[in-house]
Tab-separated table of C-alpha atoms in Angstrom:
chain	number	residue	atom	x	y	z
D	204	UNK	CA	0.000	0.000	0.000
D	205	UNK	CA	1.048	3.646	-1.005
D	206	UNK	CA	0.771	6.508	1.660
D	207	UNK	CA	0.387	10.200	1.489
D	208	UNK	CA	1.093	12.045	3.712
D	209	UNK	CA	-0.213	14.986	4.283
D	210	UNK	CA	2.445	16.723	6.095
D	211	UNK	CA	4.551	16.831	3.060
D	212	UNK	CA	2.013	19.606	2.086
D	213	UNK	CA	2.390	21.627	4.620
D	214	UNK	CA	4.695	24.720	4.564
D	215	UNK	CA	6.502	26.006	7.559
D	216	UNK	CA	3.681	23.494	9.772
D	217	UNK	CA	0.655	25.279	8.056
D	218	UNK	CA	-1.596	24.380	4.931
D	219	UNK	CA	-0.943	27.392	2.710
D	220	UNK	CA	-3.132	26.738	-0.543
D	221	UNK	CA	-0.894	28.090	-3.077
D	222	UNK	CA	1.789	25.982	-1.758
D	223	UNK	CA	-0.318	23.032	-1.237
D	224	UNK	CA	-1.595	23.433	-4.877
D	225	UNK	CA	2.424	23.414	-5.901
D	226	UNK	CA	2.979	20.200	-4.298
D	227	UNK	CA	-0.239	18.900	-6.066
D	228	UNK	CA	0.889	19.733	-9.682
D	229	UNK	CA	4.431	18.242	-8.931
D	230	UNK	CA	3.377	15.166	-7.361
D	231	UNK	CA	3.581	12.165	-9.856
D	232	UNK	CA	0.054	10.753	-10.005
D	233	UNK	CA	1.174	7.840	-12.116
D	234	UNK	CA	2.732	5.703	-9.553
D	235	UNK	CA	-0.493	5.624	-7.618
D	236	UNK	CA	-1.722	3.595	-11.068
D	237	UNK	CA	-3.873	0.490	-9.626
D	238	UNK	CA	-2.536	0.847	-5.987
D	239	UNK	CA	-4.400	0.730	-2.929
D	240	UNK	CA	-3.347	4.378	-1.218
D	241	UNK	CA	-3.381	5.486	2.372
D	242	UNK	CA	-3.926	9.318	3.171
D	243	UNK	CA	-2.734	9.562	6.341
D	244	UNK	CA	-3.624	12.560	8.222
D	245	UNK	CA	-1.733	15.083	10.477
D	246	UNK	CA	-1.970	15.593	13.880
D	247	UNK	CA	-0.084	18.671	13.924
D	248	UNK	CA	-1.832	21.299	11.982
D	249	UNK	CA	-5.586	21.105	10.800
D	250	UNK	CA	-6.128	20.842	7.257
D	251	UNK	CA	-9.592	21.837	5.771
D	252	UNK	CA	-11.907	19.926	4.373
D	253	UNK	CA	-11.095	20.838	0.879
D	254	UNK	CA	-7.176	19.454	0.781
D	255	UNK	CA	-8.691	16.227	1.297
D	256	UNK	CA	-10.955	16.739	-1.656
D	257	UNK	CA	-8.339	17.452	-4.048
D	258	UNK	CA	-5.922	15.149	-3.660
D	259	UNK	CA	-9.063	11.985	-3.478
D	260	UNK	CA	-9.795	13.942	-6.416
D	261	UNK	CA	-6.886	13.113	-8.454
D	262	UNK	CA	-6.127	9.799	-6.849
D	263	UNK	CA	-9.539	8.415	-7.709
D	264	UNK	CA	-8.473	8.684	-11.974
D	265	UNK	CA	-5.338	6.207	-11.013
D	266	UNK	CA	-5.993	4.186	-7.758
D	267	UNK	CA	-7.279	1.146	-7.548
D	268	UNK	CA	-8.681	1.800	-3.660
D	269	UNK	CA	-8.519	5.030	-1.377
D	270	UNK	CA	-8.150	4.775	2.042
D	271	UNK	CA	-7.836	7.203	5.227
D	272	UNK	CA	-6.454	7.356	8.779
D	273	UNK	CA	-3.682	5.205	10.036
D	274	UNK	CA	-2.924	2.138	8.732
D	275	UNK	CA	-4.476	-0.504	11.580
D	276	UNK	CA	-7.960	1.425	11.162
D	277	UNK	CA	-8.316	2.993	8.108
D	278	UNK	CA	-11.410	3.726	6.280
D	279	UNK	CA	-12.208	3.048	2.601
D	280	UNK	CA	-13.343	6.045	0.620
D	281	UNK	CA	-13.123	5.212	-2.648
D	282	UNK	CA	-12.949	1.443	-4.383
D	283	UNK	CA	-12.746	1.204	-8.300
D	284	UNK	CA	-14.179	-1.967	-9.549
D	285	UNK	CA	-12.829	-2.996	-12.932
């Protein structure tokens, strides 16, 4: 399983949006291809609603399954049946 995590978005330990949007644009999508993907959350710094959104967004045109929290409880969000 592939993880995200959401901390590498963050810019000095805050969710900025143009920065956040940056990391989106560089981040290769294409290994995610088929994968079952873990977005792990922070604990550090709250992150709106929205982030989330976006990256499920472009994860859901590659991964095979989406899946959020930590690893020993996570919750399916998205499943793409072929």
């Amino acid at each position: 399983m592939k993880t995200i995590y959401l901390e590498e978005f963050l810019h000095d330990g805050m969710l900025k949006e143009k920065f956040f949007r940056q990391k989106i644009d560089e981040l290769n999508w294409d290994e995610f291809q088929d994968q079952r993907v873990l977005i792990k959350g922070c604990s550090e710094a709250p992150i709106p609603t929205w982030a989330y959104l976006i990256i499920t967004a472009h994860l859901s045109q590659k991964a095979k399954r989406i899946y959020f929290g930590e690893l020993r409880q996570a919750i399916k969000i998205f499943n793409r049946d072929k």
